[in-house]
mmCIF file of C-alpha atoms in Angstrom:
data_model
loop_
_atom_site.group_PDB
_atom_site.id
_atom_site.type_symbol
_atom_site.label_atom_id
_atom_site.label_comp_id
_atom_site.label_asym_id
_atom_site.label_seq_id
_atom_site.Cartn_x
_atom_site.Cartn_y
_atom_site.Cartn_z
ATOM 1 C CA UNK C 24 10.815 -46.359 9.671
ATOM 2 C CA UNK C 25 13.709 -48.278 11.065
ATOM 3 C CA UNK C 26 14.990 -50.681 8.897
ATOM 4 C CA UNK C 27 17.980 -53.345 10.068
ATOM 5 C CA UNK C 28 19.761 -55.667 7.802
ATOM 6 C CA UNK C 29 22.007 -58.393 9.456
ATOM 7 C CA UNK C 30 23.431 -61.439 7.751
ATOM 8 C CA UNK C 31 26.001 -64.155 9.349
ATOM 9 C CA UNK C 32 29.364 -63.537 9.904
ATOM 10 C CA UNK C 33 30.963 -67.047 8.274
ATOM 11 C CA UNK C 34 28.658 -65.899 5.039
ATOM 12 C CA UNK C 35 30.429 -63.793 2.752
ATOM 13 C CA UNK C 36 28.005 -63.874 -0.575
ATOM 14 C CA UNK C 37 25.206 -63.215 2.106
ATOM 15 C CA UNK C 38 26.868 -59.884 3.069
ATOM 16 C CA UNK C 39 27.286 -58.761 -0.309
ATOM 17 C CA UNK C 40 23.210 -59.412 -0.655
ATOM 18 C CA UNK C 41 22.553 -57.723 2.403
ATOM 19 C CA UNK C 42 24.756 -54.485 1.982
ATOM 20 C CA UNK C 43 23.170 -54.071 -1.590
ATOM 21 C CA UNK C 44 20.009 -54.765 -0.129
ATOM 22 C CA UNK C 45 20.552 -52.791 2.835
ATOM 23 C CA UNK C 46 21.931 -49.427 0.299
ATOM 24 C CA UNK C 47 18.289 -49.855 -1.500
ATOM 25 C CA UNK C 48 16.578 -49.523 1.894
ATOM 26 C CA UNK C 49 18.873 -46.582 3.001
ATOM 27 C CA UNK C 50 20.631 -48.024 5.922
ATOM 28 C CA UNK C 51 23.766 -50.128 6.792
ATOM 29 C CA UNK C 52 24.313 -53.830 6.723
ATOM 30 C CA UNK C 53 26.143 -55.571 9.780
ATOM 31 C CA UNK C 54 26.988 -58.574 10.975
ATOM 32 C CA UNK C 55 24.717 -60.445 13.698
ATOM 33 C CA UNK C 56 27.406 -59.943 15.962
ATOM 34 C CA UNK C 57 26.838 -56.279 16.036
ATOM 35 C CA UNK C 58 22.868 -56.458 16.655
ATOM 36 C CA UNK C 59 21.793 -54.576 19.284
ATOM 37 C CA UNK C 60 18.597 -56.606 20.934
ATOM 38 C CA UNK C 61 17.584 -53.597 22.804
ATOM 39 C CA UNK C 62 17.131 -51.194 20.348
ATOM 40 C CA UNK C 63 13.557 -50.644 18.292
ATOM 41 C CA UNK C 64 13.470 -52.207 15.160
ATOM 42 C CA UNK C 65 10.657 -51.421 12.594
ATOM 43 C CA UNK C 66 11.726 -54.442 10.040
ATOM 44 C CA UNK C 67 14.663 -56.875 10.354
ATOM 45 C CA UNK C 68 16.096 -58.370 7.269
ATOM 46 C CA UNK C 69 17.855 -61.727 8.514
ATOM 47 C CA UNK C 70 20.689 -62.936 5.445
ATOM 48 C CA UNK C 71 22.056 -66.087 5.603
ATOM 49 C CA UNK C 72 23.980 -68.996 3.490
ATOM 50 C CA UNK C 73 23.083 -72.883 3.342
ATOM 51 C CA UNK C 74 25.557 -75.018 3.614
ATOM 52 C CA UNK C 75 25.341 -79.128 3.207
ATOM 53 C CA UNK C 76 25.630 -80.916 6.531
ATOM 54 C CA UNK C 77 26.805 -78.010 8.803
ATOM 55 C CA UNK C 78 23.839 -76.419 10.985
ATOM 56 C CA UNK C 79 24.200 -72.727 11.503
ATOM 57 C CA UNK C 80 24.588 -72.594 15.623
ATOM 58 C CA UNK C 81 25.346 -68.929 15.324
ATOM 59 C CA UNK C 82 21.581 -68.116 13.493
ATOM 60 C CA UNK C 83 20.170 -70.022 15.627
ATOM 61 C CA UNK C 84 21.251 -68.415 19.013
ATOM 62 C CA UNK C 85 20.757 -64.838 17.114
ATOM 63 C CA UNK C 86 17.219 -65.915 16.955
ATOM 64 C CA UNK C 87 16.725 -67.162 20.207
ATOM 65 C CA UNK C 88 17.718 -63.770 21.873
ATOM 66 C CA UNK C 89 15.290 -61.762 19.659
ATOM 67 C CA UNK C 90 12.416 -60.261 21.256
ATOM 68 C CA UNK C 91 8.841 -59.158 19.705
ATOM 69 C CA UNK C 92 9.063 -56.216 22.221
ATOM 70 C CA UNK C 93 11.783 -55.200 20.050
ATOM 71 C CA UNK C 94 11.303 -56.229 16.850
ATOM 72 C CA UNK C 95 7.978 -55.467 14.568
ATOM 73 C CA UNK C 96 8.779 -57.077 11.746
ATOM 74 C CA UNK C 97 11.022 -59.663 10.649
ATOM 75 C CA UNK C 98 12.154 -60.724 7.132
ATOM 76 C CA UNK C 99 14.578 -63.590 5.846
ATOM 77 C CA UNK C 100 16.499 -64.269 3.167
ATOM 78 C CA UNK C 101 18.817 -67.027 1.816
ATOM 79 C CA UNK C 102 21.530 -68.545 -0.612
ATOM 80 C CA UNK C 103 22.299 -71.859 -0.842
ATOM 81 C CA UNK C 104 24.033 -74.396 -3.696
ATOM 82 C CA UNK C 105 21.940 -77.215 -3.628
ATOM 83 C CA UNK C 106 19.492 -77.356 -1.980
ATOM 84 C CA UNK C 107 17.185 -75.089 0.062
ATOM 85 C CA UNK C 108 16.519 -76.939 3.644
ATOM 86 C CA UNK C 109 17.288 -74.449 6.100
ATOM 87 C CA UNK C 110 15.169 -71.777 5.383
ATOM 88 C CA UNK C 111 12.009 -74.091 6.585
ATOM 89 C CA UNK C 112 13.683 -74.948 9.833
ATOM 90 C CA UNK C 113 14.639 -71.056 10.501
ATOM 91 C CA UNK C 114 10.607 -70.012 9.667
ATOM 92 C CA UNK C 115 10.011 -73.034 12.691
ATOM 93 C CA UNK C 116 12.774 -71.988 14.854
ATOM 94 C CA UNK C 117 10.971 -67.803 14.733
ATOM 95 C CA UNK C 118 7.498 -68.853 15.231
ATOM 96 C CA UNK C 119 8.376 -71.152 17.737
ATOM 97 C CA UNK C 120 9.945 -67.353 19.279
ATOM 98 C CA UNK C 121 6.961 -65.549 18.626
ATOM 99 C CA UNK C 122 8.576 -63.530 16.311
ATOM 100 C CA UNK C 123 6.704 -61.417 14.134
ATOM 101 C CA UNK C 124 7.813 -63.053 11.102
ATOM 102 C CA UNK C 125 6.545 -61.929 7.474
ATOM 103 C CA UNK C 126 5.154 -64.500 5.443
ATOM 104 C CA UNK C 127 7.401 -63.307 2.211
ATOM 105 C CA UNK C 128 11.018 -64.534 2.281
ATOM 106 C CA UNK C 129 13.728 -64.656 -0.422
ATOM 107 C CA UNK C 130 15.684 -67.687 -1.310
ATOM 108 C CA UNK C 131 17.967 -67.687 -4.348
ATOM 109 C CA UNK C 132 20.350 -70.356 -5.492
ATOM 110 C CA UNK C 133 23.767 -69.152 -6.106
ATOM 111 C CA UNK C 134 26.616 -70.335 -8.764
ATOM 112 C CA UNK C 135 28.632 -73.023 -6.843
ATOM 113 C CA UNK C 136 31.840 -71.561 -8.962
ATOM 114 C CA UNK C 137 31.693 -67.859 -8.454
ATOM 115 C CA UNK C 138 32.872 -67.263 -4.830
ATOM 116 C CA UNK C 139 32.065 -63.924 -3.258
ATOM 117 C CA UNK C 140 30.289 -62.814 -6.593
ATOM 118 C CA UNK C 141 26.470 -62.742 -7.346
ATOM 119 C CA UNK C 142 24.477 -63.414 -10.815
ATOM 120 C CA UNK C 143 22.888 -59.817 -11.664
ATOM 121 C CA UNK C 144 19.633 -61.454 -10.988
ATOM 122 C CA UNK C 145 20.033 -62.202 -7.273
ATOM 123 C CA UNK C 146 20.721 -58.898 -6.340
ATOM 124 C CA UNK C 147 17.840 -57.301 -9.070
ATOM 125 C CA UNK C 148 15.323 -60.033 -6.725
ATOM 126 C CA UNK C 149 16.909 -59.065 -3.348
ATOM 127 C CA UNK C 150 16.661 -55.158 -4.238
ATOM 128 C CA UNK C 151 12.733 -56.408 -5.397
ATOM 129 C CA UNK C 152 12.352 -58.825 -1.834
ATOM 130 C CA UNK C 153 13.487 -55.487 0.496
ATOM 131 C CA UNK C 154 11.194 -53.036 -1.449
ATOM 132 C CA UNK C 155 8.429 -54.951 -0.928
ATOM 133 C CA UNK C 156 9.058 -55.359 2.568
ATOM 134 C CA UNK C 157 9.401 -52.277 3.153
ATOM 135 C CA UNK C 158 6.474 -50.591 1.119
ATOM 136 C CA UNK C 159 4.417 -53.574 3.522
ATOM 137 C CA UNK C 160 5.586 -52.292 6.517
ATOM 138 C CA UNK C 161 5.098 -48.631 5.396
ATOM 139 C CA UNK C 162 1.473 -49.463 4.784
ATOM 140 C CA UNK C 163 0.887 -50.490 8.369
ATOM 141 C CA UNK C 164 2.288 -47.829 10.170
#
């Protein structure tokens, strides 16, 4: 099974999620910059940050050029501060795509202080969130 984990490039404690996460599925993390659309993707694990009053433009183009012909399964995750308002809109903006988008997603609220460093219990739920995708998508095919 091929298994893709991509997170934001402005997101820093979202790439420490997703390479962790990304390690536990036995692959590589990457930015959404380096995404190949063309290529066959089995799952695709989608990391990204929340930030008050500043929409994420780059997300949202990355999920415009996604294609179901490409992409079997898709899977999000989050961290935000304060509150958790984006997530919603991104769920929207991929079934507005048709994109095959698993109902599970992961959203964790991280420590406003500790800058490029997550609580033990993010990464123990993301390391939980890609297992279970995973073993789901197994199942299926």
């Amino acid at each position: 099974m091929k298994v893709q984990v991509v997170y934001t490039t402005h997101c820093k404690d979202a790439k420490l999620l997703a390479e962790d996460m990304a390690r536990y599925a036995r692959t590589y993390a990457k930015p959404i910059t380096d995404f190949s659309f063309q290529e066959d993707i089995d799952l695709l694990v989608i990391g990204f940050e929340e930030y008050p009053c500043l929409k994420d433009k780059e997300l949202e183009n990355f999920i415009c050029q996604l294609s179901r012909q490409h992409i079997r399964n898709l899977a999000l995750f989050n961290l935000f501060c304060f509150k958790s308002k984006e997530m919603e809109k991104i769920i929207q903006l991929c079934l507005k795509q048709d994109l095959p988008l698993m109902r599970e997603t992961y959203s964790c609220k991280k420590s406003f202080k500790a800058k490029h460093h997550l609580d033990d219990d993010i990464i123990s739920g993301g390391r939980v969130y890609i297992e279970d995708m995973v073993n789901i998508c197994n199942h299926y095919y």
